[in-house]
Amino acid sequence: MIIHQSFTETIAQFQQLPIFVCHRSYAIVLSKVKKMTWKDVTLLSNAKIPLGRKKYQELQRKYMDYMENG
């Protein structure tokens, strides 16, 4: 699939999903998170997605909010 728009524009189309941009070129759906560390996120599919150096605490907050409020 070829997409002719920016990463930010593409992510904006999925506002109804609990999405977190975890790196410059990666976004994850919070409901698919299996495990997170300071350097990566493991999804339910066991795929490992890199986590930006300054994103870990923000991800923890967003994930806890998602778990509490859906």
mmCIF file of C-alpha atoms in Angstrom:
data_model
loop_
_atom_site.group_PDB
_atom_site.id
_atom_site.type_symbol
_atom_site.label_atom_id
_atom_site.label_comp_id
_atom_site.label_asym_id
_atom_site.label_seq_id
_atom_site.Cartn_x
_atom_site.Cartn_y
_atom_site.Cartn_z
ATOM 1 C CA MET A 1 0.000 0.000 0.000
ATOM 2 C CA ILE A 2 1.314 3.437 -0.906
ATOM 3 C CA ILE A 3 0.162 6.383 1.192
ATOM 4 C CA HIS A 4 0.678 9.917 -0.096
ATOM 5 C CA GLN A 5 0.400 11.870 3.142
ATOM 6 C CA SER A 6 2.522 12.550 6.181
ATOM 7 C CA PHE A 7 2.755 10.227 9.160
ATOM 8 C CA THR A 8 0.938 12.817 11.302
ATOM 9 C CA GLU A 9 -1.916 13.115 8.789
ATOM 10 C CA THR A 10 -2.249 9.348 8.604
ATOM 11 C CA ILE A 11 -2.355 8.948 12.398
ATOM 12 C CA ALA A 12 -4.974 11.727 12.665
ATOM 13 C CA GLN A 13 -7.370 9.569 10.642
ATOM 14 C CA PHE A 14 -7.420 7.014 13.463
ATOM 15 C CA GLN A 15 -8.444 9.337 16.313
ATOM 16 C CA GLN A 16 -11.172 6.927 17.430
ATOM 17 C CA LEU A 17 -8.521 4.341 18.377
ATOM 18 C CA PRO A 18 -6.317 4.533 21.491
ATOM 19 C CA ILE A 19 -3.124 5.277 19.545
ATOM 20 C CA PHE A 20 0.230 6.339 20.964
ATOM 21 C CA VAL A 21 3.107 7.612 18.810
ATOM 22 C CA CYS A 22 6.044 5.872 20.443
ATOM 23 C CA HIS A 23 8.803 6.847 18.004
ATOM 24 C CA ARG A 24 9.256 9.152 15.027
ATOM 25 C CA SER A 25 7.926 6.547 12.593
ATOM 26 C CA TYR A 26 5.934 4.204 14.826
ATOM 27 C CA ALA A 27 2.527 4.324 16.442
ATOM 28 C CA ILE A 28 0.856 1.606 18.481
ATOM 29 C CA VAL A 29 -2.703 0.800 19.489
ATOM 30 C CA LEU A 30 -2.744 0.639 23.292
ATOM 31 C CA SER A 31 -5.118 -2.333 23.375
ATOM 32 C CA LYS A 32 -2.414 -4.405 21.629
ATOM 33 C CA VAL A 33 0.340 -3.776 24.216
ATOM 34 C CA LYS A 34 1.675 -6.866 25.960
ATOM 35 C CA LYS A 35 4.750 -5.411 27.695
ATOM 36 C CA MET A 36 6.689 -2.154 27.790
ATOM 37 C CA THR A 37 10.229 -1.273 28.800
ATOM 38 C CA TRP A 38 12.185 1.975 28.630
ATOM 39 C CA LYS A 39 13.465 1.052 25.153
ATOM 40 C CA ASP A 40 10.652 -0.851 23.408
ATOM 41 C CA VAL A 41 7.054 -2.055 23.449
ATOM 42 C CA THR A 42 6.103 -5.680 22.870
ATOM 43 C CA LEU A 43 2.736 -6.154 21.203
ATOM 44 C CA LEU A 44 0.371 -9.116 21.599
ATOM 45 C CA SER A 45 1.769 -10.425 18.306
ATOM 46 C CA ASN A 46 5.253 -10.415 19.969
ATOM 47 C CA ALA A 47 6.448 -7.684 17.596
ATOM 48 C CA LYS A 48 8.874 -5.292 19.303
ATOM 49 C CA ILE A 49 8.424 -1.610 18.511
ATOM 50 C CA PRO A 50 11.144 0.898 19.474
ATOM 51 C CA LEU A 51 10.264 3.499 22.075
ATOM 52 C CA GLY A 52 11.729 6.999 21.875
ATOM 53 C CA ARG A 53 14.105 7.901 24.709
ATOM 54 C CA LYS A 54 11.755 10.472 26.209
ATOM 55 C CA LYS A 55 8.486 8.587 25.613
ATOM 56 C CA TYR A 56 8.464 5.925 28.360
ATOM 57 C CA GLN A 57 6.806 7.984 31.123
ATOM 58 C CA GLU A 58 4.262 9.439 28.705
ATOM 59 C CA LEU A 59 3.418 5.940 27.476
ATOM 60 C CA GLN A 60 2.970 4.716 31.054
ATOM 61 C CA ARG A 61 0.546 7.568 31.798
ATOM 62 C CA LYS A 62 -1.446 7.066 28.588
ATOM 63 C CA TYR A 63 -1.588 3.299 29.059
ATOM 64 C CA MET A 64 -2.802 3.596 32.668
ATOM 65 C CA ASP A 65 -5.429 6.135 31.586
ATOM 66 C CA TYR A 66 -6.531 3.780 28.805
ATOM 67 C CA MET A 67 -6.750 0.827 31.227
ATOM 68 C CA GLU A 68 -8.776 2.837 33.755
ATOM 69 C CA ASN A 69 -11.105 4.634 31.332
ATOM 70 C CA GLY A 70 -11.103 2.482 28.206
#
